[in-house]
Short mmCIF file of C-alpha atoms in Angstrom, two decimals:
data_model
loop_
_atom_site.label_atom_id
_atom_site.label_comp_id
_atom_site.label_asym_id
_atom_site.label_seq_id
_atom_site.Cartn_x
_atom_site.Cartn_y
_atom_site.Cartn_z
CA MET A 1249 0.27 0.00 -0.14
CA ALA A 1250 1.28 3.22 -1.05
CA GLY A 1251 2.96 5.69 1.94
CA PHE A 1252 3.81 2.84 4.05
CA ASN A 1253 7.23 3.55 4.05
CA ARG A 1254 7.30 7.03 4.15
CA TYR A 1255 9.04 7.22 7.84
CA GLY A 1256 11.61 4.01 6.55
CA ALA A 1257 10.95 0.71 6.95
CA GLY A 1258 8.56 -1.02 9.21
CA PHE A 1259 5.96 2.29 9.25
CA TYR A 1260 2.40 1.65 8.84
CA TYR A 1261 -0.53 3.65 8.50
CA ILE A 1262 -3.06 2.87 11.52
CA PRO A 1263 -6.25 2.17 9.44
CA GLY A 1264 -8.43 4.79 8.90
CA THR A 1265 -6.03 7.30 10.21
CA ASP A 1266 -3.02 9.83 8.55
CA THR A 1267 -0.44 8.42 11.47
CA CYS A 1268 1.92 5.97 10.74
CA ILE A 1269 3.12 3.50 13.57
CA LYS A 1270 6.11 0.88 13.76
CA LEU A 1271 6.48 -2.04 16.23
CA GLY A 1272 9.85 -3.11 18.01
CA GLY A 1273 11.89 -4.33 20.60
CA TYR A 1274 14.31 -6.87 21.49
CA LEU A 1275 14.32 -9.69 24.12
CA ARG A 1276 17.53 -10.45 26.00
CA ALA A 1277 19.06 -12.72 28.12
CA GLU A 1278 22.44 -12.69 30.05
CA VAL A 1279 24.08 -14.20 33.03
CA ASN A 1280 26.65 -11.99 34.60
CA PHE A 1281 29.63 -13.00 36.52
CA ASP A 1282 31.10 -10.74 39.33
CA ALA A 1283 28.85 -8.34 38.39
CA GLY A 1284 24.85 -7.43 38.75
CA GLY A 1285 22.19 -7.39 35.81
CA SER A 1286 23.59 -5.49 32.79
CA HIS A 1287 26.98 -6.03 33.43
CA THR A 1288 27.95 -3.90 36.47
CA PRO A 1289 30.57 -4.73 38.59
CA TYR A 1290 30.62 -5.83 42.05
CA TRP A 1291 31.64 -3.01 43.43
CA SER A 1292 29.14 -2.30 45.83
CA GLY A 1293 26.24 -3.65 47.66
CA THR A 1294 25.89 -7.38 48.66
CA GLY A 1295 28.28 -7.82 45.63
CA GLY A 1296 31.03 -5.86 46.80
CA LEU A 1297 31.52 -7.72 50.22
CA ASN A 1298 33.40 -10.61 48.60
CA ASN A 1299 31.72 -13.59 50.88
CA ARG A 1300 29.58 -16.01 50.57
CA LEU A 1301 26.24 -13.55 50.89
CA GLY A 1302 26.87 -12.14 47.73
CA ASN A 1303 26.14 -14.09 43.99
CA ASP A 1304 29.06 -15.32 42.18
CA TYR A 1305 26.52 -14.87 38.89
CA THR A 1306 23.13 -13.04 37.86
CA PHE A 1307 20.74 -13.83 35.47
CA ARG A 1308 18.71 -11.27 33.71
CA THR A 1309 16.08 -11.52 30.97
CA ARG A 1310 14.60 -8.38 29.41
CA ALA A 1311 11.99 -8.12 26.99
CA LEU A 1312 11.69 -4.03 25.80
CA THR A 1313 8.51 -2.80 23.50
CA SER A 1314 8.98 0.00 21.46
CA ILE A 1315 6.10 2.10 19.63
CA ASP A 1316 6.87 5.11 17.32
CA THR A 1317 3.74 6.86 15.83
CA ARG A 1318 4.22 9.50 13.46
CA THR A 1319 1.73 12.11 12.12
CA ALA A 1320 2.99 14.62 9.37
CA THR A 1321 1.26 18.26 9.93
CA GLU A 1322 1.45 21.83 8.76
CA TYR A 1323 4.32 22.26 11.45
CA GLY A 1324 5.99 19.02 10.72
CA VAL A 1325 6.11 15.31 11.93
CA VAL A 1326 4.25 15.12 15.17
CA ARG A 1327 6.14 11.83 16.58
CA THR A 1328 5.61 9.88 19.96
CA TYR A 1329 7.69 7.14 21.43
CA ALA A 1330 7.75 4.99 24.19
CA GLU A 1331 9.82 1.87 25.52
CA LEU A 1332 8.19 0.03 28.02
CA VAL A 1333 10.48 -2.71 29.69
CA ASN A 1334 9.82 -6.04 31.88
CA GLN A 1335 12.60 -7.79 33.00
CA TRP A 1336 13.61 -10.33 35.81
CA THR A 1337 16.83 -10.23 37.54
CA THR A 1338 18.47 -12.69 40.02
CA GLY A 1339 18.43 -11.65 43.75
CA THR A 1340 16.40 -9.12 42.57
CA ASP A 1341 13.09 -10.50 41.51
CA GLY A 1342 10.78 -12.86 42.80
CA VAL A 1343 9.65 -16.47 41.98
CA GLY A 1344 6.74 -15.51 39.02
CA GLY A 1345 7.77 -11.81 39.74
CA GLY A 1346 9.60 -9.65 37.48
CA THR A 1347 10.05 -5.64 37.54
CA THR A 1348 8.50 -3.08 34.83
CA ALA A 1349 9.97 -0.15 33.59
CA LEU A 1350 9.29 3.19 31.52
CA TYR A 1351 12.62 4.01 29.85
CA ASN A 1352 11.85 6.77 26.83
CA ALA A 1353 8.50 8.14 26.45
CA PHE A 1354 8.14 11.23 25.05
CA ILE A 1355 6.22 13.87 22.21
CA GLN A 1356 8.41 15.44 19.46
CA PHE A 1357 6.68 18.41 17.90
CA ALA A 1358 8.16 21.68 16.03
CA GLY A 1359 11.54 20.85 17.37
CA PHE A 1360 10.32 20.50 21.04
CA THR A 1361 10.42 17.27 22.99
CA PHE A 1362 8.64 16.68 26.18
CA GLY A 1363 8.42 13.52 28.26
CA LYS A 1364 11.68 11.10 29.20
CA ALA A 1365 14.23 10.85 26.87
CA GLN A 1366 17.95 10.40 26.41
CA SER A 1367 20.10 13.65 28.23
CA THR A 1368 20.81 16.46 25.96
CA PHE A 1369 24.57 15.92 27.86
CA ALA A 1370 24.81 12.10 27.00
CA ALA A 1371 27.08 11.08 23.69
CA PRO A 1372 25.33 9.64 21.45
CA TRP A 1373 26.17 6.14 22.60
CA ASN A 1374 26.08 6.79 26.28
CA ASN A 1375 28.81 4.48 28.34
CA TYR A 1376 28.57 2.30 26.42
CA PRO A 1377 31.73 3.21 23.39
CA GLY A 1378 31.73 -0.47 22.56
CA ASN A 1379 30.77 -2.38 25.70
CA LEU A 1380 28.14 -4.17 27.20
CA GLY A 1381 27.59 -1.77 30.65
CA GLY A 1382 29.67 -0.83 33.37
CA LEU A 1383 31.73 1.60 32.26
CA LEU A 1384 32.40 5.08 33.94
CA GLY A 1385 33.90 7.97 33.04
CA GLY A 1386 31.01 9.61 31.30
CA ASP A 1387 27.45 10.09 31.49
CA ASP A 1388 24.69 7.77 30.87
CA SER A 1389 20.99 8.22 30.12
CA SER A 1390 19.96 4.98 28.23
CA THR A 1391 17.17 4.67 30.81
CA ALA A 1392 16.33 8.56 29.46
CA GLN A 1393 15.10 11.33 32.29
CA ASN A 1394 12.28 13.64 32.23
CA GLN A 1395 12.93 16.85 30.34
CA ILE A 1396 11.59 19.84 27.99
CA ALA A 1397 14.04 20.42 25.42
CA TYR A 1398 14.02 22.22 21.97
CA THR A 1399 16.66 21.43 19.19
CA ALA A 1400 17.59 23.67 16.29
CA GLN A 1401 18.99 22.61 13.08
CA PHE A 1402 21.19 24.89 11.11
CA GLY A 1403 21.90 22.98 8.05
CA ASN A 1404 25.02 20.79 7.02
CA GLY A 1405 24.61 18.46 9.83
CA ILE A 1406 24.98 21.00 12.53
CA SER A 1407 22.68 21.57 15.45
CA ALA A 1408 21.87 22.82 18.52
CA LYS A 1409 20.07 22.09 21.50
CA LEU A 1410 18.95 23.30 24.94
CA ALA A 1411 17.15 21.75 28.02
CA LEU A 1412 16.17 21.72 30.97
CA GLU A 1413 16.09 18.39 32.48
CA ASP A 1414 15.16 16.93 35.51
CA GLN A 1415 18.13 16.05 38.30
CA SER A 1416 15.92 14.07 40.84
CA GLY A 1417 16.94 10.79 40.60
CA TYR A 1418 19.31 10.66 37.81
CA ARG A 1419 21.85 14.12 38.44
CA SER A 1420 22.43 14.26 42.12
CA ALA A 1421 24.98 12.54 43.63
CA SER A 1422 25.27 12.35 47.59
CA LEU A 1423 25.54 15.32 49.94
CA TYR A 1424 27.03 14.84 53.53
CA ASN A 1425 26.85 16.77 56.41
CA VAL A 1426 29.95 15.23 58.25
CA ASP A 1427 28.48 16.37 61.44
CA VAL A 1428 25.17 14.30 60.44
CA VAL A 1429 26.32 11.01 59.65
CA GLY A 1430 23.43 8.51 61.10
CA THR A 1431 23.40 6.37 64.07
CA ASN A 1432 26.50 4.71 63.41
CA ALA A 1433 29.13 6.97 62.02
CA ALA A 1434 31.58 4.00 61.70
CA THR A 1435 29.12 2.04 59.84
CA ALA A 1436 27.92 4.98 57.84
CA PHE A 1437 31.36 5.82 56.55
CA LEU A 1438 32.47 2.72 55.75
CA SER A 1439 29.63 1.31 54.02
CA GLN A 1440 28.58 5.04 52.48
CA SER A 1441 25.41 5.18 53.60
CA GLN A 1442 25.57 8.85 55.55
CA THR A 1443 22.52 10.99 55.74
CA SER A 1444 21.68 12.46 52.79
CA ALA A 1445 21.31 16.02 52.82
CA TYR A 1446 20.32 17.25 49.72
CA GLY A 1447 16.65 18.78 49.67
CA GLY A 1448 13.74 18.86 47.27
CA THR A 1449 14.50 19.75 43.86
CA SER A 1450 13.90 23.69 43.10
CA ILE A 1451 15.52 24.39 39.50
CA PRO A 1452 15.88 21.38 37.09
CA ASP A 1453 19.63 21.27 35.23
CA ILE A 1454 20.08 23.30 32.10
CA VAL A 1455 21.86 21.82 29.30
CA GLY A 1456 23.02 22.64 26.10
CA GLN A 1457 24.38 20.88 23.48
CA VAL A 1458 26.15 21.99 20.02
CA ARG A 1459 26.93 18.85 17.69
CA VAL A 1460 27.96 18.23 14.20
CA ASP A 1461 27.37 14.90 12.28
CA GLN A 1462 29.17 13.86 9.03
CA ALA A 1463 30.11 10.79 6.71
CA TRP A 1464 33.20 10.34 8.80
CA GLY A 1465 31.49 10.85 12.24
CA LEU A 1466 30.42 13.08 14.76
CA PHE A 1467 31.66 15.89 16.98
CA GLN A 1468 29.51 17.06 20.38
CA VAL A 1469 30.24 19.34 23.10
CA THR A 1470 27.83 19.78 26.10
CA ALA A 1471 27.47 21.48 29.42
CA ALA A 1472 25.49 21.29 32.25
CA ALA A 1473 24.53 23.45 35.12
CA HIS A 1474 23.53 22.00 38.15
CA ASP A 1475 21.61 23.23 41.32
CA ILE A 1476 23.11 21.84 44.70
CA ARG A 1477 20.37 22.65 47.35
CA ALA A 1478 20.81 21.12 50.89
CA SER A 1479 17.73 20.42 52.95
CA TYR A 1480 19.15 21.15 56.45
CA TYR A 1481 22.03 21.12 58.57
CA ASN A 1482 20.13 18.59 60.42
CA PRO A 1483 17.89 16.93 57.83
CA GLY A 1484 14.17 17.08 59.00
CA ASP A 1485 14.80 20.09 61.31
CA GLU A 1486 13.96 23.39 60.05
CA THR A 1487 14.92 25.48 62.88
CA THR A 1488 19.01 24.59 62.29
CA GLY A 1489 18.99 26.35 59.07
CA HIS A 1490 20.81 25.47 55.78
CA PRO A 1491 23.51 26.50 53.82
CA ASP A 1492 23.21 28.69 50.62
CA ASP A 1493 22.70 26.98 47.11
CA LYS A 1494 25.63 26.08 44.71
CA TYR A 1495 25.79 25.76 41.37
CA GLY A 1496 27.87 22.60 40.00
CA PHE A 1497 28.50 22.04 36.23
CA ALA A 1498 29.79 19.48 33.90
CA VAL A 1499 31.35 20.29 30.43
CA GLN A 1500 31.69 16.80 28.05
CA ALA A 1501 33.36 16.52 24.57
CA ALA A 1502 32.38 13.39 22.52
CA LEU A 1503 34.00 12.44 19.20
CA SER A 1504 33.03 9.26 16.83
CA LEU A 1505 35.02 8.21 13.56
CA LYS A 1506 33.51 6.07 10.83
CA ASN A 1507 35.12 4.86 7.58
CA LEU A 1508 38.41 3.89 9.10
CA PRO A 1509 41.27 2.37 7.03
CA THR A 1510 40.93 -0.66 9.67
CA GLY A 1511 37.90 -2.09 7.74
CA PRO A 1512 34.42 -1.33 6.62
CA GLY A 1513 31.68 -0.52 9.73
CA ASP A 1514 35.00 -0.24 12.09
CA SER A 1515 34.83 2.89 14.29
CA LEU A 1516 36.49 5.00 17.16
CA ASN A 1517 34.21 6.37 19.93
CA VAL A 1518 35.83 8.54 22.50
CA SER A 1519 34.65 10.94 25.41
CA ALA A 1520 36.32 13.40 27.80
CA VAL A 1521 33.95 14.80 30.64
CA TYR A 1522 34.87 17.13 33.88
CA THR A 1523 32.95 18.25 36.45
CA ASP A 1524 32.60 20.27 40.07
CA GLY A 1525 29.69 19.66 41.98
CA ALA A 1526 28.01 17.51 39.27
CA THR A 1527 29.44 14.42 39.97
CA LYS A 1528 27.08 11.70 38.19
CA TYR A 1529 27.73 13.41 35.07
CA ALA A 1530 30.96 11.81 35.46
CA VAL A 1531 30.04 8.59 37.94
CA PHE A 1532 26.74 7.81 36.58
CA ALA A 1533 27.23 4.20 36.34
CA GLY A 1534 28.14 3.48 39.55
CA GLY A 1535 28.85 4.55 43.31
CA PRO A 1536 29.21 4.72 45.68
CA PHE A 1537 31.88 1.96 45.68
CA VAL A 1538 32.57 -0.45 48.85
CA HIS A 1539 34.47 -3.59 48.22
CA TYR A 1540 36.80 -5.78 50.07
CA ASN A 1541 39.85 -7.93 49.56
CA SER A 1542 42.07 -10.37 51.56
CA SER A 1543 44.94 -8.11 53.90
CA ASP A 1544 48.10 -9.52 55.73
CA VAL A 1545 47.82 -7.28 58.29
CA ALA A 1546 43.82 -6.58 58.97
CA TYR A 1547 40.85 -8.75 59.00
CA GLN A 1548 40.30 -7.98 55.32
CA GLY A 1549 41.13 -4.70 53.08
CA ILE A 1550 38.38 -2.16 51.76
CA ALA A 1551 38.14 0.39 49.73
CA SER A 1552 35.39 2.99 50.55
CA LEU A 1553 34.66 5.62 47.82
CA SER A 1554 32.07 8.21 48.02
CA ASN A 1555 30.66 10.29 44.50
CA ALA A 1556 29.36 13.23 46.56
CA ASP A 1557 28.59 16.61 45.03
CA GLY A 1558 29.55 18.47 47.98
CA ILE A 1559 30.62 17.94 51.62
CA PHE A 1560 29.57 20.66 54.55
CA GLN A 1561 29.59 20.97 58.25
CA THR A 1562 26.90 22.73 60.70
CA GLY A 1563 26.91 26.46 59.90
CA GLY A 1564 29.59 26.33 56.73
CA ASP A 1565 28.81 26.58 53.19
CA ILE A 1566 29.43 23.51 50.80
CA LYS A 1567 32.33 22.49 49.20
CA THR A 1568 32.45 20.71 45.86
CA VAL A 1569 33.59 17.64 45.07
CA THR A 1570 35.20 17.93 41.06
CA ALA A 1571 35.62 15.21 39.11
CA TRP A 1572 36.94 14.24 35.12
CA GLY A 1573 37.24 11.30 33.50
CA MET A 1574 37.00 9.24 29.95
CA ASN A 1575 36.22 6.52 28.04
CA GLY A 1576 36.22 5.14 24.55
CA ALA A 1577 36.22 2.12 22.56
CA PHE A 1578 37.75 0.52 18.93
CA ASN A 1579 34.98 -1.06 17.39
CA HIS A 1580 36.57 -3.73 14.88
CA ASN A 1581 34.60 -5.78 12.42
CA TRP A 1582 36.56 -8.94 11.29
CA ASN A 1583 33.61 -9.92 8.62
CA PRO A 1584 30.01 -9.22 8.17
CA TYR A 1585 29.23 -12.12 11.22
CA TRP A 1586 31.71 -11.21 14.14
CA THR A 1587 32.98 -8.08 15.60
CA THR A 1588 35.67 -7.35 18.43
CA SER A 1589 35.55 -4.01 20.62
CA LEU A 1590 38.53 -2.91 22.87
CA PHE A 1591 37.36 -0.99 25.62
CA GLY A 1592 38.66 1.22 28.21
CA SER A 1593 38.39 4.14 30.80
CA TYR A 1594 39.60 6.53 33.44
CA THR A 1595 38.11 8.57 35.98
CA LYS A 1596 39.30 10.80 38.93
CA VAL A 1597 37.25 12.34 41.93
CA ASP A 1598 39.26 14.91 43.94
CA PHE A 1599 37.72 16.36 47.44
CA GLY A 1600 39.65 19.62 47.09
CA ASP A 1601 38.88 21.82 50.12
CA ALA A 1602 36.39 19.00 51.15
CA ALA A 1603 38.84 16.48 51.49
CA GLY A 1604 40.22 17.73 55.04
CA ILE A 1605 36.84 18.16 57.18
CA TYR A 1606 35.77 14.48 55.41
CA THR A 1607 38.81 12.94 56.85
CA ALA A 1608 38.29 13.98 60.27
CA ALA A 1609 34.58 13.17 60.67
CA LEU A 1610 36.24 9.40 58.91
CA ARG A 1611 39.12 9.42 62.03
CA ARG A 1612 36.44 10.35 64.71
CA ALA A 1613 33.95 7.29 63.17
CA VAL A 1614 36.63 4.44 62.59
CA GLY A 1615 39.64 5.82 64.46
CA GLY A 1616 42.85 3.74 63.84
CA THR A 1617 45.91 4.77 61.99
CA PHE A 1618 45.15 5.60 58.34
CA THR A 1619 46.43 8.21 56.18
CA GLY A 1620 45.57 10.10 53.19
CA SER A 1621 42.04 11.62 51.29
CA PRO A 1622 38.80 10.40 50.24
CA ASN A 1623 40.12 11.25 46.57
CA TYR A 1624 40.43 8.28 44.40
CA ASN A 1625 40.82 6.99 40.60
CA ILE A 1626 39.44 3.99 38.75
CA ALA A 1627 40.64 2.41 35.56
CA GLN A 1628 38.99 -0.01 33.51
CA ILE A 1629 39.67 -1.75 30.57
CA GLY A 1630 37.86 -4.91 28.49
CA THR A 1631 36.95 -6.68 25.55
CA ARG A 1632 33.80 -7.68 23.81
CA THR A 1633 33.67 -10.22 20.69
CA SER A 1634 29.74 -10.58 19.00
CA TRP A 1635 28.76 -13.13 16.75
CA THR A 1636 25.42 -12.79 14.57
CA PRO A 1637 24.86 -15.53 12.76
CA VAL A 1638 21.60 -14.38 11.57
CA LYS A 1639 20.06 -11.00 11.00
CA ASN A 1640 18.77 -9.35 14.14
CA LEU A 1641 20.32 -12.10 16.55
CA THR A 1642 23.56 -11.40 18.24
CA PHE A 1643 25.60 -13.62 20.75
CA THR A 1644 28.18 -11.63 23.19
CA GLY A 1645 30.80 -12.49 25.48
CA GLU A 1646 32.65 -9.78 27.37
CA VAL A 1647 35.20 -8.91 30.32
CA THR A 1648 36.44 -6.33 32.01
CA TYR A 1649 38.84 -5.75 35.05
CA THR A 1650 38.47 -2.50 37.05
CA ASN A 1651 40.88 -1.00 39.66
CA LEU A 1652 39.30 1.14 42.68
CA ASP A 1653 42.37 3.01 43.63
CA GLN A 1654 42.12 4.88 46.80
CA ASP A 1655 44.34 7.47 48.50
CA TYR A 1656 43.43 6.23 52.15
CA SER A 1657 46.09 3.40 53.41
CA GLY A 1658 46.84 2.03 56.94
CA LEU A 1659 44.35 0.85 59.52
CA THR A 1660 41.02 1.71 61.14
CA GLY A 1661 40.18 0.78 64.91
CA SER A 1662 37.55 -2.19 65.57
CA VAL A 1663 34.70 -1.07 63.75
CA LYS A 1664 31.84 -2.90 61.96
CA PRO A 1665 30.74 -2.47 58.35
CA THR A 1666 27.49 -3.51 57.18
CA GLY A 1667 27.54 -7.11 56.31
CA LYS A 1668 31.15 -7.68 58.15
CA PRO A 1669 31.85 -8.57 61.42
CA THR A 1670 33.24 -5.92 64.36
CA ALA A 1671 37.22 -6.13 63.46
CA THR A 1672 40.08 -3.93 62.18
CA TYR A 1673 40.46 -3.37 58.17
CA GLU A 1674 42.78 -1.99 55.94
CA PHE A 1675 42.30 0.77 53.60
CA LYS A 1676 43.57 -1.04 50.52
CA ASP A 1677 43.08 -0.89 46.59
CA GLN A 1678 40.93 -3.29 44.98
CA GLN A 1679 40.80 -5.04 41.42
CA ILE A 1680 37.38 -6.32 40.16
CA TRP A 1681 37.31 -9.45 37.29
CA SER A 1682 33.72 -9.36 35.72
CA GLY A 1683 31.92 -10.63 32.95
CA ILE A 1684 29.17 -11.08 30.76
CA VAL A 1685 27.24 -13.63 27.99
CA ARG A 1686 24.13 -12.36 26.38
CA ALA A 1687 22.02 -13.45 23.88
CA GLN A 1688 19.58 -10.78 21.86
CA ARG A 1689 17.14 -10.99 19.49
CA ASN A 1690 16.01 -7.42 17.61
CA PHE A 1691 12.55 -7.36 15.84
#
């Protein structure tokens, strides 16, 4: 029937209307090793305890259904798009249960986007330049976030975008008053469960983007302003006052190169980000990080790494935390059926002027003879190989090495972290090997 492919393959007119619709999605089955669902390394939670309480493997099955409708109007195409997800994950869902989620769900009209969509800040590949998951050093909004955005097209592949994006649940990392850490200060600090001092939302994040798309690839620069809004010096007690709001920011550059001399379809994707008071833009895929390993001088070694936006004391101002990171991947097609990617990332978090008051509070809580600061680095490297025996059916294996390099060294006093016995622990760097095997059928 004429007009069925007006918007590309798979679109069909809804009978009796001038609207075209396309149904799609995928079904995915995977098993993760020393990692959570979708290959998130065991750098926190029960998995980070590194004992018999954690799962050595995690199965996940996901079904995603997408609905795309488009209607031609005098103002241009009106589009609606939604992704509905149902999944089951080991250790999260019960027998016969599961989890339902809403990823993208937006309306586009006359250059505007309203609803839940990929962030204007993120690179087109999010934090997946050539990997399946768990990569740091950049922004990830693959599950989308609520926003109002406007995109202007200038021709020749050049565009600009401005958005107001909801920071709740996506962009606000931790905000700590080191004088208020919970009923058990040692447990709170070592388990990174300090009481959050963030207040309610007041101003959405303001995000801008300039992008160039060409035959050789793309280049994109983004920036964001993030409102750091504390509740009260004693959360829940408005009579104690509060620090003034402070603005954080983030900037990122992303580059993708195609048509490489190494082979048809090969690509190189890289991005770099810097943040001040907006740590989630650099460490979205993880944190806080709490992981244990062996020790020759204490019961066990521990890495306890915070991904805070800021730190303050009662009566004082917010001191922001800075971070920078980069990630990238080289993706090579051996032939139409086999592909391999080599990927990596590096992330550095620096507490700056906040390091002193954080360390003093940690020492009051856990005692001991440790030295250093809460600053840390995280390095990752990995490889992925995929086999596509028939169209839209892919089997993938991936392995990732992650190094948690903390600045603290030495011993705590006798403390009891969450999930561990009362003992002396050694602040010690951690290494994590994780892997995934996945089968996915797109339709």
